[in-house]
Coordinates of C-alpha atoms in Angstrom, one line a residue:
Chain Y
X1425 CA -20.9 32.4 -51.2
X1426 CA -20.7 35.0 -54.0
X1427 CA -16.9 35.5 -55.7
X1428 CA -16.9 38.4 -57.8
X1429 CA -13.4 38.5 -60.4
X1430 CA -14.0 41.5 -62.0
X1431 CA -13.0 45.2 -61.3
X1432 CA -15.8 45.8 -63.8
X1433 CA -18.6 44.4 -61.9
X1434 CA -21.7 47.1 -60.6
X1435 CA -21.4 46.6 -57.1
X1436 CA -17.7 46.5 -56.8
X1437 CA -17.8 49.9 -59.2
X1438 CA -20.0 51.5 -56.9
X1439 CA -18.5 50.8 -53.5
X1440 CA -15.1 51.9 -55.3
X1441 CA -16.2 55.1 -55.2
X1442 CA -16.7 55.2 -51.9
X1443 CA -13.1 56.7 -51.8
X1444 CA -14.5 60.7 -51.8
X1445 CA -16.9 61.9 -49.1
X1446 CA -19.9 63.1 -51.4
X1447 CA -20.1 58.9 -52.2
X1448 CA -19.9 58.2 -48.8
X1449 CA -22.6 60.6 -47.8
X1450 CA -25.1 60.1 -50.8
X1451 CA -24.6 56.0 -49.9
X1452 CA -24.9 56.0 -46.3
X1453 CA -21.7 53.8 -46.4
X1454 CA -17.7 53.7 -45.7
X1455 CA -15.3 51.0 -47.4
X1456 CA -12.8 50.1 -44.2
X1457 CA -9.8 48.1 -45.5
X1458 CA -7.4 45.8 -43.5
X1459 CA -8.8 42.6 -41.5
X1460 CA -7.4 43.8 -38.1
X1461 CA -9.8 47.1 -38.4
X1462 CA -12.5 45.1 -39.7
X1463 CA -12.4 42.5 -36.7
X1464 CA -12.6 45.8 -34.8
X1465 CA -15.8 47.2 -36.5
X1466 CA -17.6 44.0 -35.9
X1467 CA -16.1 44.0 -32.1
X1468 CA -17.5 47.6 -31.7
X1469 CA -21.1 46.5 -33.0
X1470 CA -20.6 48.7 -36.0
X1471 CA -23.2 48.2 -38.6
X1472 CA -21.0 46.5 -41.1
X1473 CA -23.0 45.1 -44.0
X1474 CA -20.5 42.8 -46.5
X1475 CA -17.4 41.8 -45.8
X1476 CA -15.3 41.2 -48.9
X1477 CA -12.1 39.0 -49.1
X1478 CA -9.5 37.4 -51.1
X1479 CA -9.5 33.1 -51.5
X1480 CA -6.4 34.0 -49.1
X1481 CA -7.7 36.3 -46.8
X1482 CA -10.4 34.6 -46.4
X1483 CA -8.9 31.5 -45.2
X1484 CA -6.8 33.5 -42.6
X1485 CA -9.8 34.9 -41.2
X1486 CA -13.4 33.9 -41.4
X1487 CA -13.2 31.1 -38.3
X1488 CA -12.2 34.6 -36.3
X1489 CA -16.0 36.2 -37.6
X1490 CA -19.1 35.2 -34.7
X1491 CA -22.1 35.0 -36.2
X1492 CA -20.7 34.7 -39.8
X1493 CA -24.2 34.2 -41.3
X1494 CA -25.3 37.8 -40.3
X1495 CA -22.5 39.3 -42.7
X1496 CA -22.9 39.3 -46.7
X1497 CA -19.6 37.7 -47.6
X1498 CA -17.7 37.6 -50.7
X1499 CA -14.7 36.2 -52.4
X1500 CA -13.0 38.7 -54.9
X1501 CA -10.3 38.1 -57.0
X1502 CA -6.7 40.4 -56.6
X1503 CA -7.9 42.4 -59.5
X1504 CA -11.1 43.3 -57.5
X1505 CA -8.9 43.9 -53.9
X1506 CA -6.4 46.7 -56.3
X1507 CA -9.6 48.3 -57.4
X1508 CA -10.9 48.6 -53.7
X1509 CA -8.0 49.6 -51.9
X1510 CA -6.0 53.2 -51.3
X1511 CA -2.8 51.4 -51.7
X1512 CA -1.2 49.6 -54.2
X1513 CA -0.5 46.9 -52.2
X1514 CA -3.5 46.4 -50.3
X1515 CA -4.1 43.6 -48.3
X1516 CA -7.7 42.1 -49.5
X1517 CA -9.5 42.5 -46.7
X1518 CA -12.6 45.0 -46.9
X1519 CA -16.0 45.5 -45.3
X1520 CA -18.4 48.0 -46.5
X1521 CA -20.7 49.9 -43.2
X1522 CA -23.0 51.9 -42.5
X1523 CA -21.9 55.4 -41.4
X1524 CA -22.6 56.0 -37.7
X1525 CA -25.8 57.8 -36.8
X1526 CA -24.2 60.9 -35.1
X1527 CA -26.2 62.5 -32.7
X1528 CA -27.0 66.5 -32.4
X1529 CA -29.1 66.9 -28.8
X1530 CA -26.6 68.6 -26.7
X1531 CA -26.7 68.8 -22.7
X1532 CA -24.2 69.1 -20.4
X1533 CA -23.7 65.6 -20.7
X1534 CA -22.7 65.6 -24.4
X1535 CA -19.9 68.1 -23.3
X1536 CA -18.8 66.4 -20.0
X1537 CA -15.2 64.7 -20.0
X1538 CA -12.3 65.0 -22.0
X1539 CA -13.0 66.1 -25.4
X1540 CA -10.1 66.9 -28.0
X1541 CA -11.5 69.8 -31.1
X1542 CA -10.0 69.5 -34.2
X1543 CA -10.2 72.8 -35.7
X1544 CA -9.5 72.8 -39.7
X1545 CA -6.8 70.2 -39.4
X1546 CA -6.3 68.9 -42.7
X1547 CA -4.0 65.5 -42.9
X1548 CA -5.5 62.6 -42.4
X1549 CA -2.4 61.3 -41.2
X1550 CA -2.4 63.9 -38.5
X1551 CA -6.0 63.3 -37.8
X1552 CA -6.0 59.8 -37.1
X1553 CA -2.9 59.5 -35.1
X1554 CA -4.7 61.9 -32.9
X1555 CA -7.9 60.3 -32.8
X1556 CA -5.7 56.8 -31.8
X1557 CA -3.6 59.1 -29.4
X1558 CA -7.2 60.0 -27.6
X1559 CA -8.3 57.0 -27.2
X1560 CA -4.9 56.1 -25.5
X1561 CA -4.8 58.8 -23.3
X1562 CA -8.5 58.3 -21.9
X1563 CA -10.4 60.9 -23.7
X1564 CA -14.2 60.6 -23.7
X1565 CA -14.0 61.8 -27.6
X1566 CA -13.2 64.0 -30.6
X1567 CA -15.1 66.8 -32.6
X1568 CA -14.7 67.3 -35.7
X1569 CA -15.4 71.3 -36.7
X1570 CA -16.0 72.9 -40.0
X1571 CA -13.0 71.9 -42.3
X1572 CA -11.4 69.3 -40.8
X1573 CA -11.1 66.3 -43.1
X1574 CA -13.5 63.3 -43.6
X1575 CA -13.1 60.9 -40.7
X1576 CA -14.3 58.0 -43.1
X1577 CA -11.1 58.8 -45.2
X1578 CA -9.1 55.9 -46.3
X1579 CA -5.6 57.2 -44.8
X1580 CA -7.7 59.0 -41.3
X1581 CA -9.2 54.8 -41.1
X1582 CA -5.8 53.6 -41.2
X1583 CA -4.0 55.9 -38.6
X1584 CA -7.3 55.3 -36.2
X1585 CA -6.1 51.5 -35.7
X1586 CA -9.8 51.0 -34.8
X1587 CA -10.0 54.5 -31.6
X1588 CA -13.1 55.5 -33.6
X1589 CA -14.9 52.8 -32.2
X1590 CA -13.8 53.3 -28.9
X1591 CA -14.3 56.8 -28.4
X1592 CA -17.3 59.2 -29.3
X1593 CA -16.8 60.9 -32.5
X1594 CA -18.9 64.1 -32.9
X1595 CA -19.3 66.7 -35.8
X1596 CA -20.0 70.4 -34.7
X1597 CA -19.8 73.7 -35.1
X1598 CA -17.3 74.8 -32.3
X1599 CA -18.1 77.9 -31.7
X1600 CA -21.2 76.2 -30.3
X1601 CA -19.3 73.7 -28.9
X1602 CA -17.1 76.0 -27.1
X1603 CA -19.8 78.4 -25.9
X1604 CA -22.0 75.8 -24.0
X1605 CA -18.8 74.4 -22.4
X1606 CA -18.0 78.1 -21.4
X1607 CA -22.1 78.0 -20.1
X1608 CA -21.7 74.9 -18.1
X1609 CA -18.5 75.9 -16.2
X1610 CA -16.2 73.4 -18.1
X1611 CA -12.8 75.0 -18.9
X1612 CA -11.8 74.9 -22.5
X1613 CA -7.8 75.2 -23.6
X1614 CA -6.5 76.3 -26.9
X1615 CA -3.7 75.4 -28.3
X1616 CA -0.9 78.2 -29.6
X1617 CA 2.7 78.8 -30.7
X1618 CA 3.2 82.1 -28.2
X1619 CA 5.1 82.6 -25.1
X1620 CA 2.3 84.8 -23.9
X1621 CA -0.1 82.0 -23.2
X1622 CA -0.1 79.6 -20.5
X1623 CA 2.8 77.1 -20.2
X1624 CA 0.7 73.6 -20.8
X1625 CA 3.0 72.5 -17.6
X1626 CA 1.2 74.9 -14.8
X1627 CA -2.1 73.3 -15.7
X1628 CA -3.4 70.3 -13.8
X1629 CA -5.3 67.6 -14.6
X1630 CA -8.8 67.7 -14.4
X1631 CA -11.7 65.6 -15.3
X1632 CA -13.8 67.8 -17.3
X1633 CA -12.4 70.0 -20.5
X1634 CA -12.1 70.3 -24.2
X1635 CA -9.1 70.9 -25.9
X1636 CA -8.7 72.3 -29.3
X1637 CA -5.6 71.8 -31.9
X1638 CA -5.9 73.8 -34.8
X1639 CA -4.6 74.0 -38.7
X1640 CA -1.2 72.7 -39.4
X1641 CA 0.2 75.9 -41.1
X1642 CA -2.6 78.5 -39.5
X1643 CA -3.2 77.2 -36.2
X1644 CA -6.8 78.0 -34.6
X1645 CA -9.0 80.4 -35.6
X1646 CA -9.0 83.5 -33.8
X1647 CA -12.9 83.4 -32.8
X1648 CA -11.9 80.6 -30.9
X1649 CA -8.8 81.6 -29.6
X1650 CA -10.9 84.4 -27.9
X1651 CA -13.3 82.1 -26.5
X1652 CA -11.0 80.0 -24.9
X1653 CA -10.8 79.7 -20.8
X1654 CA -7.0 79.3 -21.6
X1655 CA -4.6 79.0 -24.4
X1656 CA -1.7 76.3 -23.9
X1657 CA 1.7 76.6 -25.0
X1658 CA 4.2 74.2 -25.4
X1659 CA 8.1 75.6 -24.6
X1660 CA 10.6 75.1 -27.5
X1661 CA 13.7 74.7 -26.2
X1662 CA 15.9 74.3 -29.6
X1663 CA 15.8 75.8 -32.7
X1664 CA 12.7 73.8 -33.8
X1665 CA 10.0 76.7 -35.1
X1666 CA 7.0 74.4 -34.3
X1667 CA 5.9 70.7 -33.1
X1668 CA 3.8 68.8 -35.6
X1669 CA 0.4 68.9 -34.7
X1670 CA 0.0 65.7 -33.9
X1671 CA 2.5 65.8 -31.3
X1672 CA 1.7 68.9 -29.7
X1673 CA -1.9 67.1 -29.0
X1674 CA -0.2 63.9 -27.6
X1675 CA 2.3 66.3 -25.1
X1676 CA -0.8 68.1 -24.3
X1677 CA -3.4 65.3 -23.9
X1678 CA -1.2 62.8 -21.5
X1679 CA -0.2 66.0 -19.4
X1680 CA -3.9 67.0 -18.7
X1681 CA -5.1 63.2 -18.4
X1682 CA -2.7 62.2 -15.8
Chain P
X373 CA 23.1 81.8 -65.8
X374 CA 22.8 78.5 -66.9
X375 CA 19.2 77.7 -67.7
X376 CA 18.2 73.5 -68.3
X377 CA 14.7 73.0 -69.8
X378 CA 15.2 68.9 -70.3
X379 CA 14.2 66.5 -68.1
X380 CA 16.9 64.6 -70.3
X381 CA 20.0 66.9 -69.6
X382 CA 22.2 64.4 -68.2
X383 CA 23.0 66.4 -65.2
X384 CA 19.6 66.6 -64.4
X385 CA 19.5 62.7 -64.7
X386 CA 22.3 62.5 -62.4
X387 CA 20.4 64.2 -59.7
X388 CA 17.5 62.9 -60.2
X389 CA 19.3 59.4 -59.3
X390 CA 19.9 61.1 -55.7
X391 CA 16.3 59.7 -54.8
X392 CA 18.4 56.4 -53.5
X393 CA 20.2 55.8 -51.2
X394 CA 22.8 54.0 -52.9
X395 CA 23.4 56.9 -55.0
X396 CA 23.9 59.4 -52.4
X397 CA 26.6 57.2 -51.2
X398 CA 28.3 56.6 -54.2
X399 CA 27.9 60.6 -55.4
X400 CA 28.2 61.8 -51.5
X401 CA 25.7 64.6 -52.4
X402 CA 22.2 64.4 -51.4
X403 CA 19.1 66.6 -53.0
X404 CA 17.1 69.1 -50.7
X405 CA 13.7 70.3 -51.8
X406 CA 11.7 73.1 -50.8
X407 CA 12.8 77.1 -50.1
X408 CA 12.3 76.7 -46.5
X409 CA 15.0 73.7 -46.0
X410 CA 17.7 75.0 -48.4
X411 CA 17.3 78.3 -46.7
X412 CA 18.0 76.5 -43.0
X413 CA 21.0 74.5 -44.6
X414 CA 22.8 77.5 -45.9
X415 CA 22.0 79.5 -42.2
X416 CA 23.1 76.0 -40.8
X417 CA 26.3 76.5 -43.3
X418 CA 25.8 73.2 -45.2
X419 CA 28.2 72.4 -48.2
X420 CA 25.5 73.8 -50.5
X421 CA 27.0 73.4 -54.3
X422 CA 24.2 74.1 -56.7
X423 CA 20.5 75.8 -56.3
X424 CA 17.7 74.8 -58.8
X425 CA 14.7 77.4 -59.1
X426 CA 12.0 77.8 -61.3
X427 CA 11.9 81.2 -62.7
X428 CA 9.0 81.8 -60.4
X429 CA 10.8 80.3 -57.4
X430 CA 14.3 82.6 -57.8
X431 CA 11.9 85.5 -58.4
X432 CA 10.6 85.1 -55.2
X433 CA 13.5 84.1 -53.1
X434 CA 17.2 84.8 -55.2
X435 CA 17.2 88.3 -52.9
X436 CA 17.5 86.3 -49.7
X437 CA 21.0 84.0 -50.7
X438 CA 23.6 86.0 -48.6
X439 CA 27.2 85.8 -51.3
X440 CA 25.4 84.3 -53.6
X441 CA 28.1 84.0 -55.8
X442 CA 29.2 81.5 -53.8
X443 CA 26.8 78.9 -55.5
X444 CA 26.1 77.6 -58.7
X445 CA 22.5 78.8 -59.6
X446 CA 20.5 77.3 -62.1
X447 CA 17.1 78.2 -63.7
X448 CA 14.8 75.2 -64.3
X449 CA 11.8 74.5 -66.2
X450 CA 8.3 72.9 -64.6
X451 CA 9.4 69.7 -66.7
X452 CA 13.2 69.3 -65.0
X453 CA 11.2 70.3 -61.3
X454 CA 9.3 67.7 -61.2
X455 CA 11.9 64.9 -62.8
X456 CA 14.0 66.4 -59.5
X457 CA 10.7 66.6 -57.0
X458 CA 9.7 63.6 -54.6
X459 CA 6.0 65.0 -54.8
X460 CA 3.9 65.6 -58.0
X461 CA 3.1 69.3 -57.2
X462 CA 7.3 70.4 -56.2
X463 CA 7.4 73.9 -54.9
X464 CA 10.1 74.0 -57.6
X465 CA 13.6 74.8 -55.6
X466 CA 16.0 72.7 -55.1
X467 CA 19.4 72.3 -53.4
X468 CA 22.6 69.8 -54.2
X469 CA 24.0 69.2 -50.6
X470 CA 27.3 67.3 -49.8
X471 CA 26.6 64.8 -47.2
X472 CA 28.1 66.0 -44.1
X473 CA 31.0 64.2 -42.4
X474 CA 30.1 61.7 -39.7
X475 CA 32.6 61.8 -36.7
X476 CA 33.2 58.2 -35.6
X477 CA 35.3 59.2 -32.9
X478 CA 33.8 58.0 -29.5
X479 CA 34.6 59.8 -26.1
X480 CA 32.4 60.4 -22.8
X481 CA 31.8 63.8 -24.7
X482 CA 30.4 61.9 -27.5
X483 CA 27.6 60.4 -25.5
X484 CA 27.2 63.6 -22.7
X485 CA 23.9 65.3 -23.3
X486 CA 20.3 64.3 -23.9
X487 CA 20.1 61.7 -27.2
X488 CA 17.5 60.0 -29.1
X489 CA 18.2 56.4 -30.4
X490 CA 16.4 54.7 -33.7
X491 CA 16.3 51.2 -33.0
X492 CA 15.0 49.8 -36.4
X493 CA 12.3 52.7 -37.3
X494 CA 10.9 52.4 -40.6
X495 CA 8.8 54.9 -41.6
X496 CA 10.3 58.3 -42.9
X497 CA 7.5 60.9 -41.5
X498 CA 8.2 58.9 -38.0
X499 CA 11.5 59.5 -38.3
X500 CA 11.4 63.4 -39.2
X501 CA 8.5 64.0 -37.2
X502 CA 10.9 62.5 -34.0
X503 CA 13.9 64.3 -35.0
X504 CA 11.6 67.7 -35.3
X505 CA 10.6 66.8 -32.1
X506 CA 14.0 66.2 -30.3
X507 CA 15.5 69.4 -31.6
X508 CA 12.1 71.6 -29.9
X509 CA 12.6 69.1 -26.8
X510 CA 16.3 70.4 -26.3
X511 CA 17.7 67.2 -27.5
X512 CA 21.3 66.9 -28.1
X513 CA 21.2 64.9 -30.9
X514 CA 19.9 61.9 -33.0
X515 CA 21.5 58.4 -33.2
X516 CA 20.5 56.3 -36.0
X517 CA 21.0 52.6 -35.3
X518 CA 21.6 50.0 -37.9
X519 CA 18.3 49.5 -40.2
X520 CA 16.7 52.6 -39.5
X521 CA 15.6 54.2 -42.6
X522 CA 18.2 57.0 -44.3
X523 CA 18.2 60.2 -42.9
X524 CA 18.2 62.2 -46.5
X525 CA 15.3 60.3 -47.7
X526 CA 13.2 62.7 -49.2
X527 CA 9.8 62.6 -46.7
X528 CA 12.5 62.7 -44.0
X529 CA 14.0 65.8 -45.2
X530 CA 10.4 67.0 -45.6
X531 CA 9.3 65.8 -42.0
X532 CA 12.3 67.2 -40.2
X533 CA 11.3 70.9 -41.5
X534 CA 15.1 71.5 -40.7
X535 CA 15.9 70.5 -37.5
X536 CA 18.6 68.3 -38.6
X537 CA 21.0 71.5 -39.5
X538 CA 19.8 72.5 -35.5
X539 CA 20.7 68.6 -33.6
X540 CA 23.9 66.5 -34.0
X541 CA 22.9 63.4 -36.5
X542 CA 25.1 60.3 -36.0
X543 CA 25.1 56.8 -37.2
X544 CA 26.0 54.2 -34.7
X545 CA 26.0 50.5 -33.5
X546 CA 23.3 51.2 -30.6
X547 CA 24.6 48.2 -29.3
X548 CA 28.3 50.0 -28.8
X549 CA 26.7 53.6 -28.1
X550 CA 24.7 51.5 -24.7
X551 CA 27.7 50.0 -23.7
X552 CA 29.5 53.2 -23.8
X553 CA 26.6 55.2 -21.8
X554 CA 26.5 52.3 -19.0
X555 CA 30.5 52.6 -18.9
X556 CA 30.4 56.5 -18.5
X557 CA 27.7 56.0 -15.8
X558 CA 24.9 57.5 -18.3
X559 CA 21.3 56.3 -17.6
X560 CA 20.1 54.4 -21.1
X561 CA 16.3 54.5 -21.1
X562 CA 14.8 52.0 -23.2
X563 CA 10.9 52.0 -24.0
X564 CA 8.4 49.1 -24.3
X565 CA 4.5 48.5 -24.5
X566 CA 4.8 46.7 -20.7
X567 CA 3.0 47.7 -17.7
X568 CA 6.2 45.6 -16.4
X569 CA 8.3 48.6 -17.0
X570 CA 8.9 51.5 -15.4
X571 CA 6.0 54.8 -15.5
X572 CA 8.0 57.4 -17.6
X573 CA 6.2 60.2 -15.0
X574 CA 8.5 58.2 -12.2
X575 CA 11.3 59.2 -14.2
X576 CA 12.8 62.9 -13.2
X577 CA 14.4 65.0 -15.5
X578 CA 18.3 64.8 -16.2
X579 CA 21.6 66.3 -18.0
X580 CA 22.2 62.9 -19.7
X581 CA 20.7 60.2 -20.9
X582 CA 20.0 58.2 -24.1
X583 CA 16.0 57.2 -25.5
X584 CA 15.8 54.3 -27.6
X585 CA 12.0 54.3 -29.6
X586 CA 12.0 51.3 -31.8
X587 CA 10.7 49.4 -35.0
X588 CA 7.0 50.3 -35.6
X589 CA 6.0 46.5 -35.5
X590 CA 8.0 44.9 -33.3
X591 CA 9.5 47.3 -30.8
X592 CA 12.9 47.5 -30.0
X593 CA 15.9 44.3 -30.3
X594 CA 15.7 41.8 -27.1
X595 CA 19.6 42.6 -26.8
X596 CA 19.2 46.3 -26.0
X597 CA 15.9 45.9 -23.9
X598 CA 18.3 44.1 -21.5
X599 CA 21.1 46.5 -21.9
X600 CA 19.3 49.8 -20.6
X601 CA 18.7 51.3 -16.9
X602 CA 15.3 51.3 -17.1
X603 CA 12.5 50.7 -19.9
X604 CA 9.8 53.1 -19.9
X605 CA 6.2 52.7 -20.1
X606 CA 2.9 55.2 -21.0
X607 CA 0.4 54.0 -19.4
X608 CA -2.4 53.8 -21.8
X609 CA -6.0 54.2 -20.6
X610 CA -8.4 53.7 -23.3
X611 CA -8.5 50.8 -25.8
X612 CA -6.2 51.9 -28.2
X613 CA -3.2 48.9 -28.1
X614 CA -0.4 51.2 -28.7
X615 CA 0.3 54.8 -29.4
X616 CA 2.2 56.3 -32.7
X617 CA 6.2 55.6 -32.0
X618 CA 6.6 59.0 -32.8
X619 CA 4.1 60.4 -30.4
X620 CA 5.0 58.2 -27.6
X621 CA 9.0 59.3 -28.5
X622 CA 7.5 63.1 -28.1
X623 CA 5.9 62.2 -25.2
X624 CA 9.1 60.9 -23.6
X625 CA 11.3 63.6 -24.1
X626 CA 9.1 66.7 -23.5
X627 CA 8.7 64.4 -20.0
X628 CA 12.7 63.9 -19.9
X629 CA 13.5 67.2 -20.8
X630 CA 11.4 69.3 -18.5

């Protein structure tokens, strides 16, 4: 097994700078930190390619790996772990995969189910937490449009708790999006802070729609807003201006999933 | 006017020791950062006593202080901003805040109304995010139990976005505040990740009651699980293990509070 002590080391130089998308995308690779989403990744058959502890990690988890042999595995030193991680405390677990192939064909089928649309949200704390929240509530997937953070993001990874591997994770233009849902008959709800749409409680559940939350500060883009078969709102009853966005989507998302 | 350009001016160093929360005890003041908050704590008549602006922040805002004689204002260089900011890009406005008075009086009135209860949270943007979200639910107030993070933390003074100058903020045994609930005939809802409990969309809306959302990790204390009326549960459909406490809390009440 290789052990690799220094921060300095090519490899462990390169897959630092996995940390900014135009690394990620020029390497065909993500760095995903913390055992518990590791274990997850391998679960979810993603193509994970080395798997990287410390002497103490290690020992906490490789009996837990199937199939260890198919994995690259090495031992790095604490030095190594600071160097990898997005915290400065980070745990020493790390595995290095392959980004998903993400599919463009689109049918009725790609936009059948319950799809949440990030449109330009920007924290990747907000992001992920949705993502999870999806997941939870039964959603078939997200799609990320134009703007919207980096899903390979160390902080989006961490706030996903693993719900990109169990839902579908698409990248599109949503105009498109939105139009062939509007072509197939599938209802699509925007999200906005104004009395004069629809009160998110007078809609019922149903099995096919997208829903789209938009910018933190801006809120959706009006193209879309126009597009929309209906735009939610959420009633504030106290003096509260807004809801974070993350928690408009959760309100939202277990009311039309029931 | 008085003007400070050094980081080093000894009030300045004062202040700048408001960042704990041992020092906001011991000087009962507390620091608010941002235009947007210090403007919602003087609406909200907080005991404002000093404003800090860059001369780029007071140019923009000084027009909008109703009497304001009645505060000390001081102009601040980028240097002294960001010895006083919790970020490393502060919008460069600040406010000194007397922390207000907590009632420890205790009477059916106390506990009448729609409250959220901390059980142990630990994270500050949970906290602010929940507390945001109680006030736009109609909440009454906010009861932080022992070990729940401080309230004028800075990221929870930046995740509240004001809404605790719009709710009632208390600081209570939760074990006493239960007791006192089950003795006034109040329903106590607790909540817990256990298909064992009760589905929150059983649950009608009512006048009064108490939420308790607890610790991240563990969930809430053993001794207040058994205490409540009834302990919640969101069913969760997908794979995700758990949802975000602060998205299940907003969940909760915007289902409570209907």
């Amino acid at each position: 097994m290789e052990k690799i002590v220094s921060p300095k080391n090519e490899r462990i130089k390169s897959w630092s700078k996995l940390k900014t998308k135009k690394n990620r995308d020029k390497m065909n690779l993500y760095i995903l930190e913390n055992w518990h989403l590791i274990k997850e990744a391998i679960n979810y058959k993603q193509n994970v390619k080395t798997i990287l502890f410390t002497e103490k990690q290690y020992d906490l988890h490789f009996k837990e790996i199937n199939n260890i042999e198919k994995y690259e595995i090495i031992i790095i030193s604490d030095e190594v772990s600071l160097k990898l991680g997005s915290t400065t405390t980070p745990q020493g677990a790390f595995a290095i995969v392959q980004l998903p192939h993400i599919d463009n064909d689109f049918t009725k089928d790609t936009v059948s189910g319950k799809w949440l649309l990030l449109d330009n949200v920007q924290d990747p704390g907000n992001i992920g937490t949705m993502i999870r929240t999806a997941d939870a509530a039964g959603m078939e997937g997200v799609v990320f449009g134009e703007g919207t953070s980096d899903i390979f993001n160390a902080k989006v990874l961490r706030s996903m708790q693993g719900s990109n591997f169990h839902v579908k994770i698409m990248k599109y233009d949503l105009n498109d999006w939105v139009d062939s849902c509007i072509n197939f008959g599938i209802p699509v709800y925007g999200s906005e802070l104004n009395p004069q749409a629809i009160d998110y409680n007078t809609v019922k559940p149903i099995n096919d729609f997208s829903l789209i939350m938009g910018n933190e500060g801006n809120g959706m883009q009006q193209s879309l807003l126009e597009k929309t078969t209906d735009n939610l709102y959420i009633p504030i009853k106290g003096h509260a201006e807004s809801l974070n966005v993350a928690i408009a989507a959760g309100i939202l998302m277990f009311s039309l999933c029931k």
